[in-house]
mmCIF file of C-alpha atoms in Angstrom:
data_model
loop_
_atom_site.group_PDB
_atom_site.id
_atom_site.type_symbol
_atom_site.label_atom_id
_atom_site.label_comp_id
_atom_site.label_asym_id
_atom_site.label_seq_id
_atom_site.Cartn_x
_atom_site.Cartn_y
_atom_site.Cartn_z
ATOM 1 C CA UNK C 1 52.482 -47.951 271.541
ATOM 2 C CA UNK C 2 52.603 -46.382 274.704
ATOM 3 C CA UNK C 3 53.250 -49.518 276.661
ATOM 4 C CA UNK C 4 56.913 -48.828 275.459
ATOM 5 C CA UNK C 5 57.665 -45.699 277.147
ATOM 6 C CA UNK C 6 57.973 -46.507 281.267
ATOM 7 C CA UNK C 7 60.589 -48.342 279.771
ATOM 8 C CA UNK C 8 62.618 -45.984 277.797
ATOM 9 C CA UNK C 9 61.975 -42.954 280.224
ATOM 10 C CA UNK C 10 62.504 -43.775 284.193
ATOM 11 C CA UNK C 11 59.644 -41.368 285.815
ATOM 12 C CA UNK C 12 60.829 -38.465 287.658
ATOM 13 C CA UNK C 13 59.413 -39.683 291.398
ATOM 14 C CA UNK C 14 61.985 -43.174 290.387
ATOM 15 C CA UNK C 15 65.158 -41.014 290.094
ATOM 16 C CA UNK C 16 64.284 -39.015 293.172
ATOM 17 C CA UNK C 17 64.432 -41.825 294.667
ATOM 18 C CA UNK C 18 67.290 -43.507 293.126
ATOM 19 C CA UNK C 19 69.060 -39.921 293.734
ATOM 20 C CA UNK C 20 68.107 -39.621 297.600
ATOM 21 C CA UNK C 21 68.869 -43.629 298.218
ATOM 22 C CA UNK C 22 72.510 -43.120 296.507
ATOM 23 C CA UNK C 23 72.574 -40.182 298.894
ATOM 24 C CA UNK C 24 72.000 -41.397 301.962
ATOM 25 C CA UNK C 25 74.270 -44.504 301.718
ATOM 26 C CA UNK C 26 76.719 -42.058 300.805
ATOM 27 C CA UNK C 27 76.277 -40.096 304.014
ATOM 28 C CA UNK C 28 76.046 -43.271 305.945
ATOM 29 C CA UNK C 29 79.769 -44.616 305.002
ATOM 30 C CA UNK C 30 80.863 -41.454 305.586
ATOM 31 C CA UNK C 31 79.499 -41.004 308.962
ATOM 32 C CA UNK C 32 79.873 -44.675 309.778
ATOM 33 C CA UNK C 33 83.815 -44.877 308.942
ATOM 34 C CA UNK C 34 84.840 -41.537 309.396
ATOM 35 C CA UNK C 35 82.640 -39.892 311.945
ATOM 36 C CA UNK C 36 82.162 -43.061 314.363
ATOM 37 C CA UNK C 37 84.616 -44.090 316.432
ATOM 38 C CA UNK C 38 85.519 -48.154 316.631
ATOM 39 C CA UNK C 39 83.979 -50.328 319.735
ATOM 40 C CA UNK C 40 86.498 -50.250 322.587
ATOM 41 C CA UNK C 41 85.638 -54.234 323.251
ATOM 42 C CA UNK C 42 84.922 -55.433 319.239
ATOM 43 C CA UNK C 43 87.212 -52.958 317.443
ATOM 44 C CA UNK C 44 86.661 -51.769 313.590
ATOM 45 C CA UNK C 45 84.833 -54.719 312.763
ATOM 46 C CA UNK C 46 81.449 -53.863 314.918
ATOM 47 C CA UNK C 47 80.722 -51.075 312.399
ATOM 48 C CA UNK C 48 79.458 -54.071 309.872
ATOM 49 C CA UNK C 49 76.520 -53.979 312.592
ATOM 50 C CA UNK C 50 74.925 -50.990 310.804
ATOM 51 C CA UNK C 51 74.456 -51.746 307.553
ATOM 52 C CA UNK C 52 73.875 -55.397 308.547
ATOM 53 C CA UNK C 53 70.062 -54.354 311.451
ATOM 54 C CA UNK C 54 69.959 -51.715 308.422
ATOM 55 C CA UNK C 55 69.620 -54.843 306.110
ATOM 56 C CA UNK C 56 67.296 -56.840 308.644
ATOM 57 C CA UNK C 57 64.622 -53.659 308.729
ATOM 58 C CA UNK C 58 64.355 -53.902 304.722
ATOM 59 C CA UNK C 59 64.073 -57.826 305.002
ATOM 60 C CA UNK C 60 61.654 -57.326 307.536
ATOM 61 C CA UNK C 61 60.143 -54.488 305.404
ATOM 62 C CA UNK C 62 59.739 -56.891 302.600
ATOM 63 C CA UNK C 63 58.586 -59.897 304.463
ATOM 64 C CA UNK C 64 56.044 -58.042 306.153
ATOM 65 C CA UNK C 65 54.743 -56.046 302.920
ATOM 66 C CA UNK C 66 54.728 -59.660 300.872
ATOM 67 C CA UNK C 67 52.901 -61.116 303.245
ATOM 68 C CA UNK C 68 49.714 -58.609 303.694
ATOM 69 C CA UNK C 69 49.795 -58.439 299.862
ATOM 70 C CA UNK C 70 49.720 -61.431 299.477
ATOM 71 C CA UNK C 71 46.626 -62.067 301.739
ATOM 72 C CA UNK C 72 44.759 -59.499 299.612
ATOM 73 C CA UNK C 73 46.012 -61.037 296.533
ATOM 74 C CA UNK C 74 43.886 -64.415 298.199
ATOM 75 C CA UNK C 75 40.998 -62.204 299.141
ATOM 76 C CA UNK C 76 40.754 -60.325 296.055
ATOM 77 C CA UNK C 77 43.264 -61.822 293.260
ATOM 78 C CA UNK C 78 44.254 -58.208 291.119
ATOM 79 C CA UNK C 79 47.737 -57.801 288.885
ATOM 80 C CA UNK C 80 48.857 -54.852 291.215
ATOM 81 C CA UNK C 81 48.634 -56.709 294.650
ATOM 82 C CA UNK C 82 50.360 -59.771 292.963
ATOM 83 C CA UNK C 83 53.018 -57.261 292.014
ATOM 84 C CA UNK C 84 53.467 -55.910 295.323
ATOM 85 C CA UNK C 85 53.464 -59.479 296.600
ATOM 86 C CA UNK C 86 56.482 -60.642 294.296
ATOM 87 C CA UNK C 87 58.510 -57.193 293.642
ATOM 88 C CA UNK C 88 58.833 -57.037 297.836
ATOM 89 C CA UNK C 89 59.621 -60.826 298.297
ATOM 90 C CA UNK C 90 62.047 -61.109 296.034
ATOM 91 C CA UNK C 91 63.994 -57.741 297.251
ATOM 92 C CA UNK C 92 63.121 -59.741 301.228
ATOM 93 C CA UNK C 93 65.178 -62.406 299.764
ATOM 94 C CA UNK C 94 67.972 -59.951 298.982
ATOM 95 C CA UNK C 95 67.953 -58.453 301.988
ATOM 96 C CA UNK C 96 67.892 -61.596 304.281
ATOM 97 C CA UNK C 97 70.661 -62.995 302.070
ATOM 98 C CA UNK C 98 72.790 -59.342 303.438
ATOM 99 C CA UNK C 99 71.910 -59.987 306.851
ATOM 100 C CA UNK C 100 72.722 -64.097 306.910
ATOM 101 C CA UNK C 101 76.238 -63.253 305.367
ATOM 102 C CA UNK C 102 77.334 -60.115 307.156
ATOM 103 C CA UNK C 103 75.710 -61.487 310.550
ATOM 104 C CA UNK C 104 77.946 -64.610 310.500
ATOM 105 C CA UNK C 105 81.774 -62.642 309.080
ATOM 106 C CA UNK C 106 80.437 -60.093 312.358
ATOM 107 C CA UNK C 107 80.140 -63.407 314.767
ATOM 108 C CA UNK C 108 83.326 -64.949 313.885
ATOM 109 C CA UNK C 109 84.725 -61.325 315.715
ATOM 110 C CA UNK C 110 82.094 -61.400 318.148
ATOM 111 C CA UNK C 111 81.089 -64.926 319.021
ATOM 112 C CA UNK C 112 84.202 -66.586 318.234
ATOM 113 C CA UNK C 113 82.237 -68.684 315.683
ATOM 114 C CA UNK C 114 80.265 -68.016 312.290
ATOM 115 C CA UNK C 115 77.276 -69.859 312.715
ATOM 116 C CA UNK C 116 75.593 -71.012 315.568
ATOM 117 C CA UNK C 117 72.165 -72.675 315.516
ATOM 118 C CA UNK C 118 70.236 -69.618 317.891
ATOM 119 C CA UNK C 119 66.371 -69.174 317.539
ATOM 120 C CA UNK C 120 66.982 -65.939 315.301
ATOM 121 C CA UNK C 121 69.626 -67.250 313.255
ATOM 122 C CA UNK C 122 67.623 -70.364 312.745
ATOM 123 C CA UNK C 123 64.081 -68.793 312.015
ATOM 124 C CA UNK C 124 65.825 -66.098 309.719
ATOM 125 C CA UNK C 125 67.607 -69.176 308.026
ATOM 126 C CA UNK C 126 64.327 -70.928 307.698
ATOM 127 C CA UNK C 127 62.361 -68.090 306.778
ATOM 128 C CA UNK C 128 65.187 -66.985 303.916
ATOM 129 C CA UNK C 129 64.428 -70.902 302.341
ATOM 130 C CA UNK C 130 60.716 -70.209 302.856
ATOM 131 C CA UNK C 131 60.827 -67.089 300.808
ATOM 132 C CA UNK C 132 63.546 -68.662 297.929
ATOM 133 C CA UNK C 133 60.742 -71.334 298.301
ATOM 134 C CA UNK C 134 57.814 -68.814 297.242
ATOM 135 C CA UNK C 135 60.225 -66.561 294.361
ATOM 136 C CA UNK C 136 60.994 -70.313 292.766
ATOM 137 C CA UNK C 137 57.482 -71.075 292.972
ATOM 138 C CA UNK C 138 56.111 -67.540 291.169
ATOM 139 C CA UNK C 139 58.984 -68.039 289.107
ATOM 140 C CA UNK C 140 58.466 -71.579 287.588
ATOM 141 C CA UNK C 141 54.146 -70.981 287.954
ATOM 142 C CA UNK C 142 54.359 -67.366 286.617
ATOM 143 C CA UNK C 143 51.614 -67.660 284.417
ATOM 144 C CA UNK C 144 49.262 -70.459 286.448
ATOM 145 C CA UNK C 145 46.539 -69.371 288.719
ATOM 146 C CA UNK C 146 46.967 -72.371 291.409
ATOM 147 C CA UNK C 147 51.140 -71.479 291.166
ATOM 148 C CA UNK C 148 49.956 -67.609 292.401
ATOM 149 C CA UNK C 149 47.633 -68.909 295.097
ATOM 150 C CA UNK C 150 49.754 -71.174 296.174
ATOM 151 C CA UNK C 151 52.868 -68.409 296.509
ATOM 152 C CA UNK C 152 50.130 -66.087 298.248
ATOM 153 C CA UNK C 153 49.061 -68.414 300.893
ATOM 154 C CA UNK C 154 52.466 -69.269 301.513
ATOM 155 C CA UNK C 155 53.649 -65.909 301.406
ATOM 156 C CA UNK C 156 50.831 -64.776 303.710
ATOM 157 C CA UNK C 157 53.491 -66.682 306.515
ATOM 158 C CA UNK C 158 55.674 -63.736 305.795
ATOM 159 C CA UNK C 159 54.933 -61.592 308.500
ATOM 160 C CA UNK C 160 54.328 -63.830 311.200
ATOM 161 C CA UNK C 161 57.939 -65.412 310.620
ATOM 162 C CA UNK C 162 59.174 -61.978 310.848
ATOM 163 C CA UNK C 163 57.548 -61.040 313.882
ATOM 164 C CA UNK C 164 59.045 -64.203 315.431
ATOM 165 C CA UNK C 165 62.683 -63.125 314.471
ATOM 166 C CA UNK C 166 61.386 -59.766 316.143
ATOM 167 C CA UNK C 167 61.194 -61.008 319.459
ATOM 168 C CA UNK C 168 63.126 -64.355 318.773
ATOM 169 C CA UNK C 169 65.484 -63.261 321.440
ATOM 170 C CA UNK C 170 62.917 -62.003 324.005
ATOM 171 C CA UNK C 171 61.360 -65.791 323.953
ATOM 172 C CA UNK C 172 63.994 -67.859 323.802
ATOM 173 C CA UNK C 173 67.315 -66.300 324.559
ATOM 174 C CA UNK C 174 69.854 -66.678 322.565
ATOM 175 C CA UNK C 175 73.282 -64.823 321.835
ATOM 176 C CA UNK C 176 72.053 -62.458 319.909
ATOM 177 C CA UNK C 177 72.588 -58.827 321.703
ATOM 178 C CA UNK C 178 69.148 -56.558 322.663
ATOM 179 C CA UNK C 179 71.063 -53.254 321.033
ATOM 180 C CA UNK C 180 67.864 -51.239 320.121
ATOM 181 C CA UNK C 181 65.153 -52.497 323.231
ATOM 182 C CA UNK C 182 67.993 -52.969 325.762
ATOM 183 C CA UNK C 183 69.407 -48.918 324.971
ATOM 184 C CA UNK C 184 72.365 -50.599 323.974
ATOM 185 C CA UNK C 185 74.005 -47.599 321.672
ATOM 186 C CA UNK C 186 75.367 -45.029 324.011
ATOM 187 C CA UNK C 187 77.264 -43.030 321.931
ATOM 188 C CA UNK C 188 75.598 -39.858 319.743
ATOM 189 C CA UNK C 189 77.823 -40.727 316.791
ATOM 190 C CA UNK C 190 77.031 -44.555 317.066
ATOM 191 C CA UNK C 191 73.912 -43.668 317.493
ATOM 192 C CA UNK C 192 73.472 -41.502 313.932
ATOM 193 C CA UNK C 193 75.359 -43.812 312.100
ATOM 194 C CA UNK C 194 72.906 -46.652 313.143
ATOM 195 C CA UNK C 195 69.668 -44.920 311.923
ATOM 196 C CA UNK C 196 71.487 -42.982 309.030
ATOM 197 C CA UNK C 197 72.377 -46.877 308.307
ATOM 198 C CA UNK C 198 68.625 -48.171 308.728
ATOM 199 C CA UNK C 199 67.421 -45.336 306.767
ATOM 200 C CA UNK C 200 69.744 -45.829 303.726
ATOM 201 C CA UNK C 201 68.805 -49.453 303.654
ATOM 202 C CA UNK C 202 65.317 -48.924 303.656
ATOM 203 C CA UNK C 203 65.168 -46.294 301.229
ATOM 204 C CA UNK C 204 67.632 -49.071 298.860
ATOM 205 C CA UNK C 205 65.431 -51.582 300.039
ATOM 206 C CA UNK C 206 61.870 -49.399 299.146
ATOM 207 C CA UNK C 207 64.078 -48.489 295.484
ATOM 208 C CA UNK C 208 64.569 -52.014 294.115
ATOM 209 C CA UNK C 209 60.840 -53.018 295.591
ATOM 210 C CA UNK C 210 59.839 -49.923 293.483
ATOM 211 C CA UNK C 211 62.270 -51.381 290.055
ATOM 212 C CA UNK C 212 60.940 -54.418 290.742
ATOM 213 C CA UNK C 213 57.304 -53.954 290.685
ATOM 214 C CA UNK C 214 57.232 -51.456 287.924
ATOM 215 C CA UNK C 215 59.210 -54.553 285.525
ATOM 216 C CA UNK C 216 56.687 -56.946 286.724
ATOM 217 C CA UNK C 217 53.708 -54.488 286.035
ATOM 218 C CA UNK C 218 55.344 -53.605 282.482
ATOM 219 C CA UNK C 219 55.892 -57.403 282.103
ATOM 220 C CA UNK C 220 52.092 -58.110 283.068
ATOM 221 C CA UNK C 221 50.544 -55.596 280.565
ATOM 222 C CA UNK C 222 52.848 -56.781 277.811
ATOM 223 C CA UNK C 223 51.501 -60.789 278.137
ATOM 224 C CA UNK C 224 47.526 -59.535 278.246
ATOM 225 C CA UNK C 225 48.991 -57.218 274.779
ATOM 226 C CA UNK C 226 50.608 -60.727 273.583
ATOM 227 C CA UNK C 227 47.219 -62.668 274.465
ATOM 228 C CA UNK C 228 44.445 -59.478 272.993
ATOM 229 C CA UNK C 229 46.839 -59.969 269.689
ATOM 230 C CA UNK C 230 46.877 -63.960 269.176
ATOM 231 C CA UNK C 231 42.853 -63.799 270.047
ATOM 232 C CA UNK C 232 42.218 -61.052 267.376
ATOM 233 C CA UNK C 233 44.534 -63.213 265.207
ATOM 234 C CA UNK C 234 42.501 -66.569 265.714
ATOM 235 C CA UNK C 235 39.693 -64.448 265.080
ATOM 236 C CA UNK C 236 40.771 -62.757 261.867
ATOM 237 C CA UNK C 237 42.086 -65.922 260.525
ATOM 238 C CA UNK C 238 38.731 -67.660 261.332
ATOM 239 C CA UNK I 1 58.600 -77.948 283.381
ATOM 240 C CA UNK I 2 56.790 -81.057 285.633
ATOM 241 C CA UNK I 3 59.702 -82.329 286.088
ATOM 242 C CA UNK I 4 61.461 -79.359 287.599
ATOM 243 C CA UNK I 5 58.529 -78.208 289.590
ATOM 244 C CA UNK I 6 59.161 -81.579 291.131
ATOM 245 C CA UNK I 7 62.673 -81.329 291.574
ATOM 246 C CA UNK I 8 62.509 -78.241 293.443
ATOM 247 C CA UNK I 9 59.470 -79.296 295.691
ATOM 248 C CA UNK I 10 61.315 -82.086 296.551
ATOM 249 C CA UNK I 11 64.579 -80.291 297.088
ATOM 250 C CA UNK I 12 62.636 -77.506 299.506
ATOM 251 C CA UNK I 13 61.075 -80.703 301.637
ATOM 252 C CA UNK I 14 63.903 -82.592 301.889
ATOM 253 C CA UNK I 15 65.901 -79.163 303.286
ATOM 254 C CA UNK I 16 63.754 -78.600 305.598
ATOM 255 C CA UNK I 17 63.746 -81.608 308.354
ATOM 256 C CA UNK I 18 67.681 -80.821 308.694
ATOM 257 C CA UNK I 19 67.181 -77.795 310.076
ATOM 258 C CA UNK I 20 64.537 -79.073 312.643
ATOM 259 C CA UNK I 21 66.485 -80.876 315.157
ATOM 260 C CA UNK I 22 69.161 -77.999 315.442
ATOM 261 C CA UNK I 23 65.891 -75.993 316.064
ATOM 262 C CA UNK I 24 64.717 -77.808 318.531
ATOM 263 C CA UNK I 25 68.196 -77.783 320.436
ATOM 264 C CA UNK I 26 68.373 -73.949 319.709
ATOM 265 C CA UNK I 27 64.423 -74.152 322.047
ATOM 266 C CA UNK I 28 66.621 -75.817 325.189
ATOM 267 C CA UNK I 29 67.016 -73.372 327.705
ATOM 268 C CA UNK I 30 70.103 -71.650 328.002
ATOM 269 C CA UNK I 31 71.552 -69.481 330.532
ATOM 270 C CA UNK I 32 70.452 -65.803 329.818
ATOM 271 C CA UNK I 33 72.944 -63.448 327.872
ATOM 272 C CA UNK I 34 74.353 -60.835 330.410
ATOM 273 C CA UNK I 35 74.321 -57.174 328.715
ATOM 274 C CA UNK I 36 78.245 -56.347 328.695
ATOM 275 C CA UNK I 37 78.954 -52.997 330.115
ATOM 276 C CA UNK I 38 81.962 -53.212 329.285
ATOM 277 C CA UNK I 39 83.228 -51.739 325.985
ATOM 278 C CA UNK I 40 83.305 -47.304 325.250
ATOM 279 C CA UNK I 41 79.815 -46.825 324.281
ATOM 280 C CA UNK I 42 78.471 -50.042 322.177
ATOM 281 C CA UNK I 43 76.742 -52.236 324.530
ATOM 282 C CA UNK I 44 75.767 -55.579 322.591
ATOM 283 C CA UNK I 45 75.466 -58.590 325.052
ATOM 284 C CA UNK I 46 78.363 -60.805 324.468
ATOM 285 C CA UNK I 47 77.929 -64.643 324.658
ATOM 286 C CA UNK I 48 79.879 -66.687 326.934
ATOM 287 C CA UNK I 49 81.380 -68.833 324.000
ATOM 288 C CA UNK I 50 83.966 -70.491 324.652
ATOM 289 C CA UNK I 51 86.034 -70.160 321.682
ATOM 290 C CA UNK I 52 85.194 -65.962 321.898
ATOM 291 C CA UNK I 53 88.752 -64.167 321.978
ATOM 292 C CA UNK I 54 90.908 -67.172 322.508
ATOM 293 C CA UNK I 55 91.939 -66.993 318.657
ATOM 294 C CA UNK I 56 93.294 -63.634 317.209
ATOM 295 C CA UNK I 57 91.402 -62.304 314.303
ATOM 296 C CA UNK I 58 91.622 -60.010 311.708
ATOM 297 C CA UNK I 59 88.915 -57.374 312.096
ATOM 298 C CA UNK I 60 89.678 -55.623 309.518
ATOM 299 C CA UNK I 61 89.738 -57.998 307.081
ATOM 300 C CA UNK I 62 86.415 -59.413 307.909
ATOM 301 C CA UNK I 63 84.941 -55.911 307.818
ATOM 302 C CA UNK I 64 86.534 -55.626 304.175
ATOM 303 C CA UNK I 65 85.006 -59.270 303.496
ATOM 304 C CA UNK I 66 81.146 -58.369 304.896
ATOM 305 C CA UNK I 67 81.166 -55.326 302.749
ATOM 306 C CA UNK I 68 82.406 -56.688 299.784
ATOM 307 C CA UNK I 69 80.212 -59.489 300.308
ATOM 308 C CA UNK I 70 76.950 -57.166 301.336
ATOM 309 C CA UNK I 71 77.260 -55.005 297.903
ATOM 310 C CA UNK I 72 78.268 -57.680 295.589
ATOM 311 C CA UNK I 73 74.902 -58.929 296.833
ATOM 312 C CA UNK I 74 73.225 -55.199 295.986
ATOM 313 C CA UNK I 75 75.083 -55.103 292.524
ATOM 314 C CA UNK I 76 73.747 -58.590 291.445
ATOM 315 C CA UNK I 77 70.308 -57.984 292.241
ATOM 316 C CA UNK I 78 71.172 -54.607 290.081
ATOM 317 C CA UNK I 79 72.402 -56.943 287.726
ATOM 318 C CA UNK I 80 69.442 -59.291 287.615
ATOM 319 C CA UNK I 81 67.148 -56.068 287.364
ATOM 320 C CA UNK I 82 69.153 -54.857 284.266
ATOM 321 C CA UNK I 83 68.716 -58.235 282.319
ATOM 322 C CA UNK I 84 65.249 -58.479 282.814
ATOM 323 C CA UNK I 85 64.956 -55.056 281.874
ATOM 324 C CA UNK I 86 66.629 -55.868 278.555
ATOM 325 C CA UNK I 87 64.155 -59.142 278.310
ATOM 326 C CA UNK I 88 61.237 -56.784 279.120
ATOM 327 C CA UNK I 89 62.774 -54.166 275.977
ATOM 328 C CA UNK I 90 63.186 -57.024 273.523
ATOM 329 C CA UNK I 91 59.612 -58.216 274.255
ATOM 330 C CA UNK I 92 58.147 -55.190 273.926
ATOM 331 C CA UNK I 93 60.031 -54.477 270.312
ATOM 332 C CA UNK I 94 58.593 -58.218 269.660
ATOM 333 C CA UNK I 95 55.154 -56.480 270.310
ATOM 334 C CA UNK I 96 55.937 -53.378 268.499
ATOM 335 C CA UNK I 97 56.768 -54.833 265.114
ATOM 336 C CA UNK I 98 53.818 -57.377 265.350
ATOM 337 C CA UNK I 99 51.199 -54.067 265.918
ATOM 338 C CA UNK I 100 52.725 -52.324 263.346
ATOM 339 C CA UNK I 101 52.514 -55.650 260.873
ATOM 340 C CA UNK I 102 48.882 -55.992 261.928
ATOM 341 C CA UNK I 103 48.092 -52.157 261.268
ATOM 342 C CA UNK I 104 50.429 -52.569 258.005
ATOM 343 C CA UNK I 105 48.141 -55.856 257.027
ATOM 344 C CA UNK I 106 44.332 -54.144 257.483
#
């Protein structure tokens, strides 16, 4: 059966990837802790800021990528788009859960406080329960038709919600700093280790979407196997 | 499976109004953030908290704590990958052995 093998045998493009990922978060600790100096005003703890925007691009990455697949998945349902759709908001969740826990153990340095109830905290909060919201949905309606629309149309919310934490701060204030827009990284070194940062997290983030959505697509062929083989059954038996 | 489609609806809409007022309050205006200057080269705009720097605190340790916290986050989604993996194998060897009874049977 040669539904088996994808499952035995990782293809090659998947352990590139795997390999590169492993190698760029590798090169980003090293460059973040031993090639950066600490913040003169925050100290040691500001380097958490790099993996934690790193985390917010691949939340924002999956947010935005669930949310145009699953308009097309409205427009024209197909097992591939659905994939997409649930592979990329599940690894969103993931993600948004890294940046709402590193974000806060970074405040209580910076802000004097863990949590406080800002527009971007707030919409990233809200948009983190919207997406468990959607996963728990696809999860308990896997195999009904109205449970997928209904996870598409609300996952179709995905990208405006992150284009609101985008430019959260440029609407409504907040205490969140403008680091990237406002040219906030001065230093060279600060500067590599943020986008060596971004770009390790993406390329973890774009991995696990990649895991994810090959499992789901394995998972989908295997119930339309499990469904041909009861009909020919009901068949032979009749 | 009603039942805890019901559950969970209910749980998500009763969640959600107790995050609206401190939304609303967030919308208030506040007194813009002035961009620090201060600091070697990072130049994140500091609050004016009140409670920022009064108390001493342990960077280190909270870096130690976000990391830990960040990949234990990474490793469990690893994890939950793994086991479905292993659901996805046993399936498929469900599917196996009833292909090769039906090819054994005609």
């Amino acid at each position: 059966m040669s539904a088996k093998q994808p499952t035995d045998k990782p293809p090659l493009g998947m352990l590139v990837l795997t390999g590169l990922t492993f190698c760029t978060i590798a090169a980003s600790a090293w460059h973040v802790f031993l090639n950066t100096p600490s913040d003169a005003t925050l100290g040691i703890v500001q380097k958490i800021f790099y993996w934690h925007v790193g985390a917010a691009f691949g939340m924002l990455l999956g947010m935005v990528t669930a949310s145009l697949a699953s308009l097309l998945d409205l427009v024209s349902p197909n097992d591939r788009v659905d994939a997409i759709a649930r592979a990329t908001m599940e690894v969103g969740v993931v993600f948004a859960l890294m940046v709402l826990t590193s974000g806060p153990i970074w405040a209580r340095k910076s802000w004097g406080t863990y949590w406080t109830w800002e527009p971007r905290l707030t919409l990233t909060l809200l948009v983190l329960l919207l997406a468990l919201a959607i996963t728990a949905i696809r999860g308990l309606a896997a195999d009904s038709e109205s449970g997928r629309k209904i996870a598409a149309a609300l996952g179709v919310l995905g990208a405006p919600a992150a284009y609101l934490i985008h430019v959260a701060v440029k609407l409504w204030g907040g205490t969140h700093p403008t680091v990237i827009d406002g040219g906030g990284i001065r230093s060279t070194e600060m500067r590599v280790s943020f986008w060596l940062s971004v770009a390790a997290m993406l390329l973890l983030c774009v991995t696990f979407i990649v895991a994810r959505y090959r499992q789901i697509r394995i998972a989908q062929d295997t119930r339309e196997l499990r469904l041909t083989l009861s009909a020919r059954a009901l068949e032979d038996n009749a | 499976m009603t039942f805890r489609k019901t559950l969970a609806a209910a749980a998500l809409g009763l969640s959600l109004p107790l995050f609206a007022p401190h939304a609303v309050r967030a919308e208030e205006p506040r007194t813009p953030s002035p961009v620090a200057s201060s600091g070697q080269a990072f130049d994140a705009a500091l609050p004016a908290l009140p409670s920022l720097k009064e108390e001493p605190v342990d960077g280190q340790k909270l870096l130690v704590i976000a990391y830990v916290v960040f990949w234990a986050l990474a490793a469990g989604y690893l994890a939950q990958l793994a086991l479905a993996q292993r659901r996805l194998r046993r399936d498929l060897d469900a599917l196996q052995r009833r292909v090769d009874g039906d090819r054994g049977g005609t």
